């Protein structure tokens, strides 16, 4: 099935340039004003790019980390003669990467897979690169399936609210929360999307709105604090968001503001769905209270950054608090949109157990 999801044909947000063995990232900080790609040759620079949000969105960060481990393998082979030193370097690279953004578990999951591949294959660049390529393909294929499965719950004429950006740039291609919307649109269902602007970095107003506009999907940007009022007026039929981490008990961590949406949705009897690939599952048994929630620079709250300017919008002498994510309990979630269907909590738990055994 063809899913129209992005402006630039044959270009995705994370890819490998085999001509000069570099990782290429779409610079999401300047969307939608510029379409700019940056090239990376070292783990240190990729880790900075993740921190600065050149690349963002849990699956896209995961794939980026996988390729960063390929760069690390190349660097280790060039820098060190002893195998021990090389492996030490790879392990350090892994630690650097996972600390760059701690909440999105895809990063940890994918970096670990490629680290193990490097160690098990005696640092074969070819094998390590193939592993990273396969993870990238896995994410893209899964997102397509999420779209096909999620479309089944979207009725003709519905208005769907989404938060942050869980579209093509966030997932290499297609998206998670946006994928069902693209499929519904391609099946000629008439739908309207309400886009939370998503303070402070405005991923909704900048990226989601841009994607939907380019795909010809009707949408409206709202301020984050408008969502409950729209729900109270009966103007929202469904909410679909992505996730940065999903625990074994179905709790999810996602962009700050997700929890308030889920609480309001419960209050007003609106179905709240989470769309996610399997790489977003945290299989470690972590408890909700122990999820590492990233706290970002207060400047992101105090200033707004447009294409050309950075403007102070708050009292300069005041401090600000900037948690990037929040945690939503499973009891507020109606269903999980996955490549294996739209699952209830019990069904999700069964699949998680099965995957863990495999
Ligand atoms: O801080 P961000 O922009 O990386 O946060 C992104 C989100 O919270 C997304 O909803 C999540 O990563 C899912 S993307 C498919």
Tab-separated table of C-alpha atoms and ligand atoms in Angstrom, residues 28 50 53 55-61 101 104 106 143 162-171 175-178 198 201 203 206-207 241-245 253-256 258 275-277 280 294 296 324-325, ligand 1:
chain	number	residue	atom	x	y	z
A	28	UNK	CA	14.635	18.489	12.442
A	50	UNK	CA	20.748	13.452	19.505
A	53	UNK	CA	17.543	17.231	18.745
A	55	UNK	CA	17.268	13.941	15.229
A	56	UNK	CA	14.324	13.252	17.520
A	57	UNK	CA	11.461	10.790	17.953
A	58	UNK	CA	12.122	7.470	19.679
A	59	UNK	CA	12.422	5.117	16.648
A	60	UNK	CA	14.498	7.633	14.649
A	61	UNK	CA	16.852	8.057	17.615
A	101	UNK	CA	18.687	11.129	25.729
A	104	UNK	CA	13.555	6.863	24.597
A	106	UNK	CA	14.648	2.463	21.331
A	143	UNK	CA	5.336	1.649	10.902
A	162	UNK	CA	-2.279	14.106	18.260
A	163	UNK	CA	0.569	15.432	20.380
A	164	UNK	CA	4.181	16.246	19.503
A	165	UNK	CA	5.378	14.646	16.270
A	166	UNK	CA	5.032	10.903	15.827
A	167	UNK	CA	5.236	11.114	12.061
A	168	UNK	CA	7.801	10.359	9.361
A	169	UNK	CA	10.793	12.363	10.694
A	170	UNK	CA	10.369	10.782	14.139
A	171	UNK	CA	10.440	7.223	12.807
A	175	UNK	CA	5.353	7.495	11.601
A	176	UNK	CA	3.548	5.710	14.396
A	177	UNK	CA	0.634	7.927	15.534
A	178	UNK	CA	0.414	9.525	12.076
A	198	UNK	CA	3.729	20.985	21.868
A	201	UNK	CA	10.054	22.876	21.051
A	203	UNK	CA	7.233	19.644	17.282
A	206	UNK	CA	6.372	22.857	13.143
A	207	UNK	CA	6.725	19.228	12.091
A	241	UNK	CA	-0.033	9.593	20.395
A	242	UNK	CA	3.352	7.876	20.113
A	243	UNK	CA	5.584	6.626	22.936
A	244	UNK	CA	9.201	6.857	23.984
A	245	UNK	CA	9.071	3.880	26.302
A	253	UNK	CA	6.461	7.628	28.787
A	254	UNK	CA	5.830	10.178	26.064
A	255	UNK	CA	6.212	13.885	25.328
A	256	UNK	CA	5.318	16.134	28.256
A	258	UNK	CA	0.559	13.375	27.164
A	275	UNK	CA	0.870	3.762	18.593
A	276	UNK	CA	4.264	2.103	18.918
A	277	UNK	CA	6.767	-0.319	17.377
A	280	UNK	CA	9.743	0.983	22.173
A	294	UNK	CA	14.868	13.780	30.714
A	296	UNK	CA	16.173	19.810	29.440
A	324	UNK	CA	10.678	16.641	28.348
A	325	UNK	CA	8.420	13.641	29.051
B	1	LIG	O1	11.463	15.097	22.449
B	1	LIG	P1	11.041	14.373	21.217
B	1	LIG	O2	10.598	15.280	20.123
B	1	LIG	O3	12.070	13.369	20.770
B	1	LIG	O4	9.772	13.553	21.682
B	1	LIG	C1	9.136	12.727	20.764
B	1	LIG	C2	7.921	12.087	21.303
B	1	LIG	O5	7.573	12.228	22.446
B	1	LIG	C3	7.206	11.148	20.384
B	1	LIG	O6	5.851	11.102	20.683
B	1	LIG	C4	7.787	9.738	20.529
B	1	LIG	O7	9.172	9.755	20.390
B	1	LIG	C5	7.209	8.809	19.579
B	1	LIG	S1	7.782	9.142	17.937
B	1	LIG	C6	7.143	7.992	16.962
